[in-house]
Amino acid sequence: MADAAYGLWPLVILNTLLFVVFAASFFHPKSKRDWRAMGAYGAFLVALFTEMYGTPLTICLLGSWLGSQFPLLKDTHAGGHLWNDLTGWSGDPHLSPFHLASYVAIGTGFWLIAAAWKRLHEAAQHDELATTGPYAWVRHPQYDGFLLIMIGFLLQWPTIPTLFMFPVLVYVYVRLARNEEREVAGEFGEQWDAYAARTPAFFPRHRPLRNTTPPPGPHAASGQERQPSHMAGSSQSHTGRMP
């Protein structure tokens, strides 16, 4: 292998654990559904960091096929920034437009997860539906956060496994989100219907519509504080409740 930056398996483990633990610190997964979504995110990271620091399978495969057309496509750590290689970027790969865009996407994703968790915690304290903050823009901001993180990594270091895994993960998250919505709709009824009618699921409108949610029912009157587990894809992502 041409580059000593590969074969660093302790870095594969360390980086995977770092990003999983960091996400879980905002996520607090508790239900089986939460852990399934968290596991899918973890599998994506394992595939990513295995090729980033372990074995560059994608670069080896593409290099043997496209090496004569793309001379930058080599099994070096710099060559692992695939979009740079294919577009001819010869400067510092960490300063390329793709890499800088990845920082924005990853940072925004973690911010979105954290901001949504804060609102969920407040909603759980009053046993109410979360409809403000990031939830005023989309119904599943935490899913959006995780997808933004993965998009950021795909911009920074795309691999054949992660490119194939990403649409599968999108499907899994959408399916989990739909299951969640059915559960929350059964609990909050008209309040949920009004919220869902004005708020898109994943892609925000130019500006959120004015809040027309009916006054909260008996859920808000209890005042009981609940400990939320809040990963998008469970009924907790709007109410702080266990499914």
JSON list of C-alpha atoms in Angstrom, two decimals:
[
{"chain": "A", "resi": 1, "resn": "MET", "atom": "CA", "xyz": [0.00, 0.00, 0.00]},
{"chain": "A", "resi": 2, "resn": "ALA", "atom": "CA", "xyz": [1.45, 3.36, -1.03]},
{"chain": "A", "resi": 3, "resn": "ASP", "atom": "CA", "xyz": [0.44, 5.43, 1.98]},
{"chain": "A", "resi": 4, "resn": "ALA", "atom": "CA", "xyz": [1.20, 4.90, 5.65]},
{"chain": "A", "resi": 5, "resn": "ALA", "atom": "CA", "xyz": [-2.06, 6.70, 6.46]},
{"chain": "A", "resi": 6, "resn": "TYR", "atom": "CA", "xyz": [-3.84, 3.38, 5.81]},
{"chain": "A", "resi": 7, "resn": "GLY", "atom": "CA", "xyz": [-3.83, 0.29, 7.96]},
{"chain": "A", "resi": 8, "resn": "LEU", "atom": "CA", "xyz": [-4.53, 2.43, 11.03]},
{"chain": "A", "resi": 9, "resn": "TRP", "atom": "CA", "xyz": [-7.23, 0.22, 12.54]},
{"chain": "A", "resi": 10, "resn": "PRO", "atom": "CA", "xyz": [-7.12, 1.87, 15.98]},
{"chain": "A", "resi": 11, "resn": "LEU", "atom": "CA", "xyz": [-8.12, 5.11, 14.24]},
{"chain": "A", "resi": 12, "resn": "VAL", "atom": "CA", "xyz": [-11.02, 3.30, 12.55]},
{"chain": "A", "resi": 13, "resn": "ILE", "atom": "CA", "xyz": [-12.29, 2.21, 15.97]},
{"chain": "A", "resi": 14, "resn": "LEU", "atom": "CA", "xyz": [-11.56, 5.53, 17.67]},
{"chain": "A", "resi": 15, "resn": "ASN", "atom": "CA", "xyz": [-13.28, 7.70, 15.05]},
{"chain": "A", "resi": 16, "resn": "THR", "atom": "CA", "xyz": [-16.30, 5.41, 14.84]},
{"chain": "A", "resi": 17, "resn": "LEU", "atom": "CA", "xyz": [-16.75, 5.45, 18.62]},
{"chain": "A", "resi": 18, "resn": "LEU", "atom": "CA", "xyz": [-16.18, 9.21, 18.76]},
{"chain": "A", "resi": 19, "resn": "PHE", "atom": "CA", "xyz": [-18.94, 10.04, 16.29]},
{"chain": "A", "resi": 20, "resn": "VAL", "atom": "CA", "xyz": [-21.34, 7.42, 17.65]},
{"chain": "A", "resi": 21, "resn": "VAL", "atom": "CA", "xyz": [-20.92, 8.58, 21.25]},
{"chain": "A", "resi": 22, "resn": "PHE", "atom": "CA", "xyz": [-21.14, 12.24, 20.24]},
{"chain": "A", "resi": 23, "resn": "ALA", "atom": "CA", "xyz": [-24.41, 11.59, 18.41]},
{"chain": "A", "resi": 24, "resn": "ALA", "atom": "CA", "xyz": [-25.77, 9.45, 21.24]},
{"chain": "A", "resi": 25, "resn": "SER", "atom": "CA", "xyz": [-25.06, 12.26, 23.72]},
{"chain": "A", "resi": 26, "resn": "PHE", "atom": "CA", "xyz": [-27.78, 14.27, 21.93]},
{"chain": "A", "resi": 27, "resn": "PHE", "atom": "CA", "xyz": [-29.84, 11.26, 20.91]},
{"chain": "A", "resi": 28, "resn": "HIS", "atom": "CA", "xyz": [-30.30, 9.33, 24.17]},
{"chain": "A", "resi": 29, "resn": "PRO", "atom": "CA", "xyz": [-31.71, 6.25, 22.34]},
{"chain": "A", "resi": 30, "resn": "LYS", "atom": "CA", "xyz": [-33.88, 4.05, 24.56]},
{"chain": "A", "resi": 31, "resn": "SER", "atom": "CA", "xyz": [-36.51, 2.25, 22.48]},
{"chain": "A", "resi": 32, "resn": "LYS", "atom": "CA", "xyz": [-35.76, -0.60, 20.05]},
{"chain": "A", "resi": 33, "resn": "ARG", "atom": "CA", "xyz": [-36.65, 1.72, 17.21]},
{"chain": "A", "resi": 34, "resn": "ASP", "atom": "CA", "xyz": [-34.13, 4.29, 18.45]},
{"chain": "A", "resi": 35, "resn": "TRP", "atom": "CA", "xyz": [-31.38, 1.69, 18.61]},
{"chain": "A", "resi": 36, "resn": "ARG", "atom": "CA", "xyz": [-32.17, 0.42, 15.11]},
{"chain": "A", "resi": 37, "resn": "ALA", "atom": "CA", "xyz": [-31.76, 3.91, 13.68]},
{"chain": "A", "resi": 38, "resn": "MET", "atom": "CA", "xyz": [-28.61, 4.43, 15.75]},
{"chain": "A", "resi": 39, "resn": "GLY", "atom": "CA", "xyz": [-27.25, 1.10, 14.54]},
{"chain": "A", "resi": 40, "resn": "ALA", "atom": "CA", "xyz": [-27.79, 2.09, 10.91]},
{"chain": "A", "resi": 41, "resn": "TYR", "atom": "CA", "xyz": [-25.88, 5.31, 11.51]},
{"chain": "A", "resi": 42, "resn": "GLY", "atom": "CA", "xyz": [-23.08, 3.35, 13.21]},
{"chain": "A", "resi": 43, "resn": "ALA", "atom": "CA", "xyz": [-22.83, 0.91, 10.29]},
{"chain": "A", "resi": 44, "resn": "PHE", "atom": "CA", "xyz": [-22.41, 3.84, 7.92]},
{"chain": "A", "resi": 45, "resn": "LEU", "atom": "CA", "xyz": [-19.55, 5.18, 10.05]},
{"chain": "A", "resi": 46, "resn": "VAL", "atom": "CA", "xyz": [-17.81, 1.79, 10.20]},
{"chain": "A", "resi": 47, "resn": "ALA", "atom": "CA", "xyz": [-17.91, 1.52, 6.39]},
{"chain": "A", "resi": 48, "resn": "LEU", "atom": "CA", "xyz": [-16.66, 5.09, 6.06]},
{"chain": "A", "resi": 49, "resn": "PHE", "atom": "CA", "xyz": [-13.74, 4.98, 8.49]},
{"chain": "A", "resi": 50, "resn": "THR", "atom": "CA", "xyz": [-12.67, 1.51, 7.36]},
{"chain": "A", "resi": 51, "resn": "GLU", "atom": "CA", "xyz": [-11.86, 2.99, 3.97]},
{"chain": "A", "resi": 52, "resn": "MET", "atom": "CA", "xyz": [-10.62, 6.29, 5.33]},
{"chain": "A", "resi": 53, "resn": "TYR", "atom": "CA", "xyz": [-7.98, 4.78, 7.64]},
{"chain": "A", "resi": 54, "resn": "GLY", "atom": "CA", "xyz": [-8.07, 1.00, 7.13]},
{"chain": "A", "resi": 55, "resn": "THR", "atom": "CA", "xyz": [-8.16, -0.29, 3.55]},
{"chain": "A", "resi": 56, "resn": "PRO", "atom": "CA", "xyz": [-9.00, 2.01, 0.57]},
{"chain": "A", "resi": 57, "resn": "LEU", "atom": "CA", "xyz": [-11.03, -0.57, -1.33]},
{"chain": "A", "resi": 58, "resn": "THR", "atom": "CA", "xyz": [-12.92, 2.00, -3.39]},
{"chain": "A", "resi": 59, "resn": "ILE", "atom": "CA", "xyz": [-9.76, 3.76, -4.55]},
{"chain": "A", "resi": 60, "resn": "CYS", "atom": "CA", "xyz": [-8.09, 0.46, -5.43]},
{"chain": "A", "resi": 61, "resn": "LEU", "atom": "CA", "xyz": [-11.09, -0.68, -7.45]},
{"chain": "A", "resi": 62, "resn": "LEU", "atom": "CA", "xyz": [-11.63, 2.61, -9.27]},
{"chain": "A", "resi": 63, "resn": "GLY", "atom": "CA", "xyz": [-7.89, 3.16, -9.74]},
{"chain": "A", "resi": 64, "resn": "SER", "atom": "CA", "xyz": [-7.52, -0.09, -11.63]},
{"chain": "A", "resi": 65, "resn": "TRP", "atom": "CA", "xyz": [-10.45, 0.89, -13.84]},
{"chain": "A", "resi": 66, "resn": "LEU", "atom": "CA", "xyz": [-10.13, 4.67, -14.22]},
{"chain": "A", "resi": 67, "resn": "GLY", "atom": "CA", "xyz": [-6.52, 5.29, -13.24]},
{"chain": "A", "resi": 68, "resn": "SER", "atom": "CA", "xyz": [-5.38, 6.24, -16.74]},
{"chain": "A", "resi": 69, "resn": "GLN", "atom": "CA", "xyz": [-8.16, 8.84, -17.07]},
{"chain": "A", "resi": 70, "resn": "PHE", "atom": "CA", "xyz": [-7.83, 10.30, -13.57]},
{"chain": "A", "resi": 71, "resn": "PRO", "atom": "CA", "xyz": [-4.13, 10.46, -12.58]},
{"chain": "A", "resi": 72, "resn": "LEU", "atom": "CA", "xyz": [-4.95, 11.77, -9.09]},
{"chain": "A", "resi": 73, "resn": "LEU", "atom": "CA", "xyz": [-6.83, 8.56, -8.31]},
{"chain": "A", "resi": 74, "resn": "LYS", "atom": "CA", "xyz": [-4.15, 6.82, -6.22]},
{"chain": "A", "resi": 75, "resn": "ASP", "atom": "CA", "xyz": [-4.23, 4.74, -3.05]},
{"chain": "A", "resi": 76, "resn": "THR", "atom": "CA", "xyz": [-2.93, 7.59, -0.90]},
{"chain": "A", "resi": 77, "resn": "HIS", "atom": "CA", "xyz": [-4.78, 9.37, 1.87]},
{"chain": "A", "resi": 78, "resn": "ALA", "atom": "CA", "xyz": [-5.09, 12.48, -0.33]},
{"chain": "A", "resi": 79, "resn": "GLY", "atom": "CA", "xyz": [-6.42, 10.27, -3.11]},
{"chain": "A", "resi": 80, "resn": "GLY", "atom": "CA", "xyz": [-9.24, 9.12, -0.88]},
{"chain": "A", "resi": 81, "resn": "HIS", "atom": "CA", "xyz": [-11.01, 12.43, -1.42]},
{"chain": "A", "resi": 82, "resn": "LEU", "atom": "CA", "xyz": [-12.72, 10.99, -4.45]},
{"chain": "A", "resi": 83, "resn": "TRP", "atom": "CA", "xyz": [-14.64, 14.06, -5.66]},
{"chain": "A", "resi": 84, "resn": "ASN", "atom": "CA", "xyz": [-11.39, 16.05, -5.76]},
{"chain": "A", "resi": 85, "resn": "ASP", "atom": "CA", "xyz": [-9.70, 13.32, -7.80]},
{"chain": "A", "resi": 86, "resn": "LEU", "atom": "CA", "xyz": [-12.53, 13.07, -10.32]},
{"chain": "A", "resi": 87, "resn": "THR", "atom": "CA", "xyz": [-12.78, 16.87, -10.79]},
{"chain": "A", "resi": 88, "resn": "GLY", "atom": "CA", "xyz": [-9.03, 17.46, -11.01]},
{"chain": "A", "resi": 89, "resn": "TRP", "atom": "CA", "xyz": [-8.60, 19.46, -7.77]},
{"chain": "A", "resi": 90, "resn": "SER", "atom": "CA", "xyz": [-4.84, 19.40, -7.13]},
{"chain": "A", "resi": 91, "resn": "GLY", "atom": "CA", "xyz": [-4.63, 21.69, -4.09]},
{"chain": "A", "resi": 92, "resn": "ASP", "atom": "CA", "xyz": [-4.89, 20.74, -0.45]},
{"chain": "A", "resi": 93, "resn": "PRO", "atom": "CA", "xyz": [-7.79, 18.24, -0.35]},
{"chain": "A", "resi": 94, "resn": "HIS", "atom": "CA", "xyz": [-8.87, 19.59, 3.04]},
{"chain": "A", "resi": 95, "resn": "LEU", "atom": "CA", "xyz": [-9.47, 23.04, 1.50]},
{"chain": "A", "resi": 96, "resn": "SER", "atom": "CA", "xyz": [-11.42, 21.91, -1.55]},
{"chain": "A", "resi": 97, "resn": "PRO", "atom": "CA", "xyz": [-15.02, 23.10, -2.04]},
{"chain": "A", "resi": 98, "resn": "PHE", "atom": "CA", "xyz": [-16.24, 19.56, -1.34]},
{"chain": "A", "resi": 99, "resn": "HIS", "atom": "CA", "xyz": [-14.38, 19.32, 1.94]},
{"chain": "A", "resi": 100, "resn": "LEU", "atom": "CA", "xyz": [-15.47, 22.77, 3.11]},
{"chain": "A", "resi": 101, "resn": "ALA", "atom": "CA", "xyz": [-19.09, 21.97, 2.21]},
{"chain": "A", "resi": 102, "resn": "SER", "atom": "CA", "xyz": [-18.78, 18.76, 4.23]},
{"chain": "A", "resi": 103, "resn": "TYR", "atom": "CA", "xyz": [-17.80, 20.73, 7.32]},
{"chain": "A", "resi": 104, "resn": "VAL", "atom": "CA", "xyz": [-20.91, 22.88, 6.94]},
{"chain": "A", "resi": 105, "resn": "ALA", "atom": "CA", "xyz": [-23.19, 19.85, 6.46]},
{"chain": "A", "resi": 106, "resn": "ILE", "atom": "CA", "xyz": [-21.73, 17.89, 9.39]},
{"chain": "A", "resi": 107, "resn": "GLY", "atom": "CA", "xyz": [-21.75, 20.91, 11.72]},
{"chain": "A", "resi": 108, "resn": "THR", "atom": "CA", "xyz": [-25.31, 21.82, 10.76]},
{"chain": "A", "resi": 109, "resn": "GLY", "atom": "CA", "xyz": [-26.41, 18.23, 11.30]},
{"chain": "A", "resi": 110, "resn": "PHE", "atom": "CA", "xyz": [-25.06, 18.08, 14.84]},
{"chain": "A", "resi": 111, "resn": "TRP", "atom": "CA", "xyz": [-26.49, 21.52, 15.62]},
{"chain": "A", "resi": 112, "resn": "LEU", "atom": "CA", "xyz": [-29.92, 20.42, 14.36]},
{"chain": "A", "resi": 113, "resn": "ILE", "atom": "CA", "xyz": [-29.87, 17.27, 16.50]},
{"chain": "A", "resi": 114, "resn": "ALA", "atom": "CA", "xyz": [-28.89, 19.28, 19.59]},
{"chain": "A", "resi": 115, "resn": "ALA", "atom": "CA", "xyz": [-31.46, 22.03, 18.99]},
{"chain": "A", "resi": 116, "resn": "ALA", "atom": "CA", "xyz": [-34.24, 19.48, 18.46]},
{"chain": "A", "resi": 117, "resn": "TRP", "atom": "CA", "xyz": [-33.27, 17.65, 21.64]},
{"chain": "A", "resi": 118, "resn": "LYS", "atom": "CA", "xyz": [-33.55, 20.86, 23.65]},
{"chain": "A", "resi": 119, "resn": "ARG", "atom": "CA", "xyz": [-37.08, 21.45, 22.40]},
{"chain": "A", "resi": 120, "resn": "LEU", "atom": "CA", "xyz": [-38.03, 17.81, 23.02]},
{"chain": "A", "resi": 121, "resn": "HIS", "atom": "CA", "xyz": [-36.86, 18.04, 26.60]},
{"chain": "A", "resi": 122, "resn": "GLU", "atom": "CA", "xyz": [-39.03, 21.10, 27.13]},
{"chain": "A", "resi": 123, "resn": "ALA", "atom": "CA", "xyz": [-42.03, 19.36, 25.55]},
{"chain": "A", "resi": 124, "resn": "ALA", "atom": "CA", "xyz": [-41.52, 16.27, 27.70]},
{"chain": "A", "resi": 125, "resn": "GLN", "atom": "CA", "xyz": [-41.61, 18.35, 30.86]},
{"chain": "A", "resi": 126, "resn": "HIS", "atom": "CA", "xyz": [-45.12, 19.48, 29.97]},
{"chain": "A", "resi": 127, "resn": "ASP", "atom": "CA", "xyz": [-46.25, 16.29, 28.20]},
{"chain": "A", "resi": 128, "resn": "GLU", "atom": "CA", "xyz": [-47.00, 18.21, 25.03]},
{"chain": "A", "resi": 129, "resn": "LEU", "atom": "CA", "xyz": [-46.36, 18.02, 21.29]},
{"chain": "A", "resi": 130, "resn": "ALA", "atom": "CA", "xyz": [-43.07, 19.60, 20.14]},
{"chain": "A", "resi": 131, "resn": "THR", "atom": "CA", "xyz": [-44.01, 22.15, 17.46]},
{"chain": "A", "resi": 132, "resn": "THR", "atom": "CA", "xyz": [-41.57, 25.02, 17.97]},
{"chain": "A", "resi": 133, "resn": "GLY", "atom": "CA", "xyz": [-37.86, 25.54, 17.31]},
{"chain": "A", "resi": 134, "resn": "PRO", "atom": "CA", "xyz": [-36.66, 23.15, 14.57]},
{"chain": "A", "resi": 135, "resn": "TYR", "atom": "CA", "xyz": [-40.07, 21.43, 14.77]},
{"chain": "A", "resi": 136, "resn": "ALA", "atom": "CA", "xyz": [-41.69, 24.58, 13.38]},
{"chain": "A", "resi": 137, "resn": "TRP", "atom": "CA", "xyz": [-39.82, 23.96, 10.11]},
{"chain": "A", "resi": 138, "resn": "VAL", "atom": "CA", "xyz": [-39.96, 20.16, 9.74]},
{"chain": "A", "resi": 139, "resn": "ARG", "atom": "CA", "xyz": [-41.59, 17.29, 11.59]},
{"chain": "A", "resi": 140, "resn": "HIS", "atom": "CA", "xyz": [-38.38, 15.26, 11.83]},
{"chain": "A", "resi": 141, "resn": "PRO", "atom": "CA", "xyz": [-35.43, 17.63, 12.37]},
{"chain": "A", "resi": 142, "resn": "GLN", "atom": "CA", "xyz": [-33.33, 14.98, 14.09]},
{"chain": "A", "resi": 143, "resn": "TYR", "atom": "CA", "xyz": [-33.58, 12.66, 11.11]},
{"chain": "A", "resi": 144, "resn": "ASP", "atom": "CA", "xyz": [-32.56, 15.60, 8.94]},
{"chain": "A", "resi": 145, "resn": "GLY", "atom": "CA", "xyz": [-29.59, 16.14, 11.24]},
{"chain": "A", "resi": 146, "resn": "PHE", "atom": "CA", "xyz": [-28.36, 12.58, 10.85]},
{"chain": "A", "resi": 147, "resn": "LEU", "atom": "CA", "xyz": [-28.85, 12.65, 7.09]},
{"chain": "A", "resi": 148, "resn": "LEU", "atom": "CA", "xyz": [-26.91, 15.93, 6.87]},
{"chain": "A", "resi": 149, "resn": "ILE", "atom": "CA", "xyz": [-24.02, 14.35, 8.77]},
{"chain": "A", "resi": 150, "resn": "MET", "atom": "CA", "xyz": [-23.94, 11.44, 6.35]},
{"chain": "A", "resi": 151, "resn": "ILE", "atom": "CA", "xyz": [-24.19, 13.76, 3.34]},
{"chain": "A", "resi": 152, "resn": "GLY", "atom": "CA", "xyz": [-21.26, 15.71, 4.76]},
{"chain": "A", "resi": 153, "resn": "PHE", "atom": "CA", "xyz": [-19.16, 12.56, 4.98]},
{"chain": "A", "resi": 154, "resn": "LEU", "atom": "CA", "xyz": [-20.15, 11.60, 1.43]},
{"chain": "A", "resi": 155, "resn": "LEU", "atom": "CA", "xyz": [-18.93, 15.00, 0.23]},
{"chain": "A", "resi": 156, "resn": "GLN", "atom": "CA", "xyz": [-15.69, 14.57, 2.13]},
{"chain": "A", "resi": 157, "resn": "TRP", "atom": "CA", "xyz": [-14.88, 10.91, 1.56]},
{"chain": "A", "resi": 158, "resn": "PRO", "atom": "CA", "xyz": [-17.29, 8.97, -0.68]},
{"chain": "A", "resi": 159, "resn": "THR", "atom": "CA", "xyz": [-16.89, 5.21, -0.94]},
{"chain": "A", "resi": 160, "resn": "ILE", "atom": "CA", "xyz": [-18.75, 2.56, -2.88]},
{"chain": "A", "resi": 161, "resn": "PRO", "atom": "CA", "xyz": [-20.26, 0.97, 0.29]},
{"chain": "A", "resi": 162, "resn": "THR", "atom": "CA", "xyz": [-21.43, 4.28, 1.79]},
{"chain": "A", "resi": 163, "resn": "LEU", "atom": "CA", "xyz": [-22.85, 5.48, -1.53]},
{"chain": "A", "resi": 164, "resn": "PHE", "atom": "CA", "xyz": [-24.94, 2.31, -1.68]},
{"chain": "A", "resi": 165, "resn": "MET", "atom": "CA", "xyz": [-25.83, 2.46, 2.01]},
{"chain": "A", "resi": 166, "resn": "PHE", "atom": "CA", "xyz": [-27.07, 6.06, 1.97]},
{"chain": "A", "resi": 167, "resn": "PRO", "atom": "CA", "xyz": [-30.32, 5.56, -0.01]},
{"chain": "A", "resi": 168, "resn": "VAL", "atom": "CA", "xyz": [-31.05, 2.46, 2.07]},
{"chain": "A", "resi": 169, "resn": "LEU", "atom": "CA", "xyz": [-30.65, 4.50, 5.25]},
{"chain": "A", "resi": 170, "resn": "VAL", "atom": "CA", "xyz": [-32.91, 7.22, 3.85]},
{"chain": "A", "resi": 171, "resn": "TYR", "atom": "CA", "xyz": [-35.58, 4.57, 3.24]},
{"chain": "A", "resi": 172, "resn": "VAL", "atom": "CA", "xyz": [-35.14, 3.13, 6.75]},
{"chain": "A", "resi": 173, "resn": "TYR", "atom": "CA", "xyz": [-35.43, 6.56, 8.38]},
{"chain": "A", "resi": 174, "resn": "VAL", "atom": "CA", "xyz": [-38.48, 7.54, 6.35]},
{"chain": "A", "resi": 175, "resn": "ARG", "atom": "CA", "xyz": [-40.20, 4.28, 7.27]},
{"chain": "A", "resi": 176, "resn": "LEU", "atom": "CA", "xyz": [-39.42, 4.74, 10.96]},
{"chain": "A", "resi": 177, "resn": "ALA", "atom": "CA", "xyz": [-40.66, 8.32, 10.79]},
{"chain": "A", "resi": 178, "resn": "ARG", "atom": "CA", "xyz": [-43.98, 7.20, 9.28]},
{"chain": "A", "resi": 179, "resn": "ASN", "atom": "CA", "xyz": [-44.43, 4.64, 12.06]},
{"chain": "A", "resi": 180, "resn": "GLU", "atom": "CA", "xyz": [-43.75, 7.34, 14.60]},
{"chain": "A", "resi": 181, "resn": "GLU", "atom": "CA", "xyz": [-46.29, 9.67, 13.06]},
{"chain": "A", "resi": 182, "resn": "ARG", "atom": "CA", "xyz": [-49.04, 7.06, 13.26]},
{"chain": "A", "resi": 183, "resn": "GLU", "atom": "CA", "xyz": [-48.37, 6.61, 16.97]},
{"chain": "A", "resi": 184, "resn": "VAL", "atom": "CA", "xyz": [-48.27, 10.34, 17.73]},
{"chain": "A", "resi": 185, "resn": "ALA", "atom": "CA", "xyz": [-51.41, 10.95, 15.64]},
{"chain": "A", "resi": 186, "resn": "GLY", "atom": "CA", "xyz": [-53.25, 8.37, 17.71]},
{"chain": "A", "resi": 187, "resn": "GLU", "atom": "CA", "xyz": [-52.26, 10.19, 20.89]},
{"chain": "A", "resi": 188, "resn": "PHE", "atom": "CA", "xyz": [-52.69, 13.85, 19.93]},
{"chain": "A", "resi": 189, "resn": "GLY", "atom": "CA", "xyz": [-55.46, 13.58, 17.32]},
{"chain": "A", "resi": 190, "resn": "GLU", "atom": "CA", "xyz": [-56.52, 16.95, 15.88]},
{"chain": "A", "resi": 191, "resn": "GLN", "atom": "CA", "xyz": [-53.53, 18.74, 17.35]},
{"chain": "A", "resi": 192, "resn": "TRP", "atom": "CA", "xyz": [-51.20, 16.47, 15.40]},
{"chain": "A", "resi": 193, "resn": "ASP", "atom": "CA", "xyz": [-53.34, 16.72, 12.25]},
{"chain": "A", "resi": 194, "resn": "ALA", "atom": "CA", "xyz": [-53.14, 20.51, 12.31]},
{"chain": "A", "resi": 195, "resn": "TYR", "atom": "CA", "xyz": [-49.40, 20.44, 12.92]},
{"chain": "A", "resi": 196, "resn": "ALA", "atom": "CA", "xyz": [-48.74, 17.88, 10.17]},
{"chain": "A", "resi": 197, "resn": "ALA", "atom": "CA", "xyz": [-50.90, 19.83, 7.71]},
{"chain": "A", "resi": 198, "resn": "ARG", "atom": "CA", "xyz": [-48.77, 22.96, 8.00]},
{"chain": "A", "resi": 199, "resn": "THR", "atom": "CA", "xyz": [-45.33, 21.41, 8.61]},
{"chain": "A", "resi": 200, "resn": "PRO", "atom": "CA", "xyz": [-43.44, 19.33, 6.00]},
{"chain": "A", "resi": 201, "resn": "ALA", "atom": "CA", "xyz": [-41.82, 16.08, 7.08]},
{"chain": "A", "resi": 202, "resn": "PHE", "atom": "CA", "xyz": [-38.20, 16.57, 6.00]},
{"chain": "A", "resi": 203, "resn": "PHE", "atom": "CA", "xyz": [-37.75, 19.50, 3.60]},
{"chain": "A", "resi": 204, "resn": "PRO", "atom": "CA", "xyz": [-38.53, 22.93, 5.08]},
{"chain": "A", "resi": 205, "resn": "ARG", "atom": "CA", "xyz": [-40.53, 25.50, 3.19]},
{"chain": "A", "resi": 206, "resn": "HIS", "atom": "CA", "xyz": [-39.11, 28.96, 2.59]},
{"chain": "A", "resi": 207, "resn": "ARG", "atom": "CA", "xyz": [-40.70, 30.02, 5.86]},
{"chain": "A", "resi": 208, "resn": "PRO", "atom": "CA", "xyz": [-42.80, 28.14, 8.41]},
{"chain": "A", "resi": 209, "resn": "LEU", "atom": "CA", "xyz": [-46.52, 28.77, 8.42]},
{"chain": "A", "resi": 210, "resn": "ARG", "atom": "CA", "xyz": [-48.12, 30.61, 11.31]},
{"chain": "A", "resi": 211, "resn": "ASN", "atom": "CA", "xyz": [-48.82, 28.35, 14.29]},
{"chain": "A", "resi": 212, "resn": "THR", "atom": "CA", "xyz": [-52.49, 27.42, 14.26]},
{"chain": "A", "resi": 213, "resn": "THR", "atom": "CA", "xyz": [-52.29, 24.39, 16.53]},
{"chain": "A", "resi": 214, "resn": "PRO", "atom": "CA", "xyz": [-55.38, 24.02, 18.73]},
{"chain": "A", "resi": 215, "resn": "PRO", "atom": "CA", "xyz": [-54.79, 24.64, 22.43]},
{"chain": "A", "resi": 216, "resn": "PRO", "atom": "CA", "xyz": [-53.23, 21.59, 24.08]},
{"chain": "A", "resi": 217, "resn": "GLY", "atom": "CA", "xyz": [-55.62, 19.21, 25.72]},
{"chain": "A", "resi": 218, "resn": "PRO", "atom": "CA", "xyz": [-55.27, 17.35, 28.98]},
{"chain": "A", "resi": 219, "resn": "HIS", "atom": "CA", "xyz": [-51.72, 16.32, 28.09]},
{"chain": "A", "resi": 220, "resn": "ALA", "atom": "CA", "xyz": [-50.37, 19.77, 28.94]},
{"chain": "A", "resi": 221, "resn": "ALA", "atom": "CA", "xyz": [-52.31, 20.03, 32.16]},
{"chain": "A", "resi": 222, "resn": "SER", "atom": "CA", "xyz": [-50.60, 17.17, 33.94]},
{"chain": "A", "resi": 223, "resn": "GLY", "atom": "CA", "xyz": [-47.31, 19.06, 34.30]},
{"chain": "A", "resi": 224, "resn": "GLN", "atom": "CA", "xyz": [-45.46, 15.80, 34.94]},
{"chain": "A", "resi": 225, "resn": "GLU", "atom": "CA", "xyz": [-41.81, 15.87, 33.99]},
{"chain": "A", "resi": 226, "resn": "ARG", "atom": "CA", "xyz": [-40.77, 12.96, 31.80]},
{"chain": "A", "resi": 227, "resn": "GLN", "atom": "CA", "xyz": [-37.31, 11.89, 30.78]},
{"chain": "A", "resi": 228, "resn": "PRO", "atom": "CA", "xyz": [-37.26, 12.11, 26.95]},
{"chain": "A", "resi": 229, "resn": "SER", "atom": "CA", "xyz": [-35.57, 9.74, 24.59]},
{"chain": "A", "resi": 230, "resn": "HIS", "atom": "CA", "xyz": [-35.68, 11.69, 21.45]},
{"chain": "A", "resi": 231, "resn": "MET", "atom": "CA", "xyz": [-34.18, 10.13, 18.35]},
{"chain": "A", "resi": 232, "resn": "ALA", "atom": "CA", "xyz": [-36.29, 10.82, 15.27]},
{"chain": "A", "resi": 233, "resn": "GLY", "atom": "CA", "xyz": [-38.04, 7.66, 14.29]},
{"chain": "A", "resi": 234, "resn": "SER", "atom": "CA", "xyz": [-39.86, 7.00, 17.56]},
{"chain": "A", "resi": 235, "resn": "SER", "atom": "CA", "xyz": [-42.95, 8.50, 19.10]},
{"chain": "A", "resi": 236, "resn": "GLN", "atom": "CA", "xyz": [-40.59, 10.21, 21.54]},
{"chain": "A", "resi": 237, "resn": "SER", "atom": "CA", "xyz": [-39.34, 12.58, 18.85]},
{"chain": "A", "resi": 238, "resn": "HIS", "atom": "CA", "xyz": [-42.37, 14.83, 19.36]},
{"chain": "A", "resi": 239, "resn": "THR", "atom": "CA", "xyz": [-43.54, 14.06, 22.86]},
{"chain": "A", "resi": 240, "resn": "GLY", "atom": "CA", "xyz": [-40.60, 12.75, 24.86]},
{"chain": "A", "resi": 241, "resn": "ARG", "atom": "CA", "xyz": [-42.50, 9.53, 25.57]},
{"chain": "A", "resi": 242, "resn": "MET", "atom": "CA", "xyz": [-41.43, 5.97, 25.19]},
{"chain": "A", "resi": 243, "resn": "PRO", "atom": "CA", "xyz": [-43.39, 4.20, 22.43]}
]
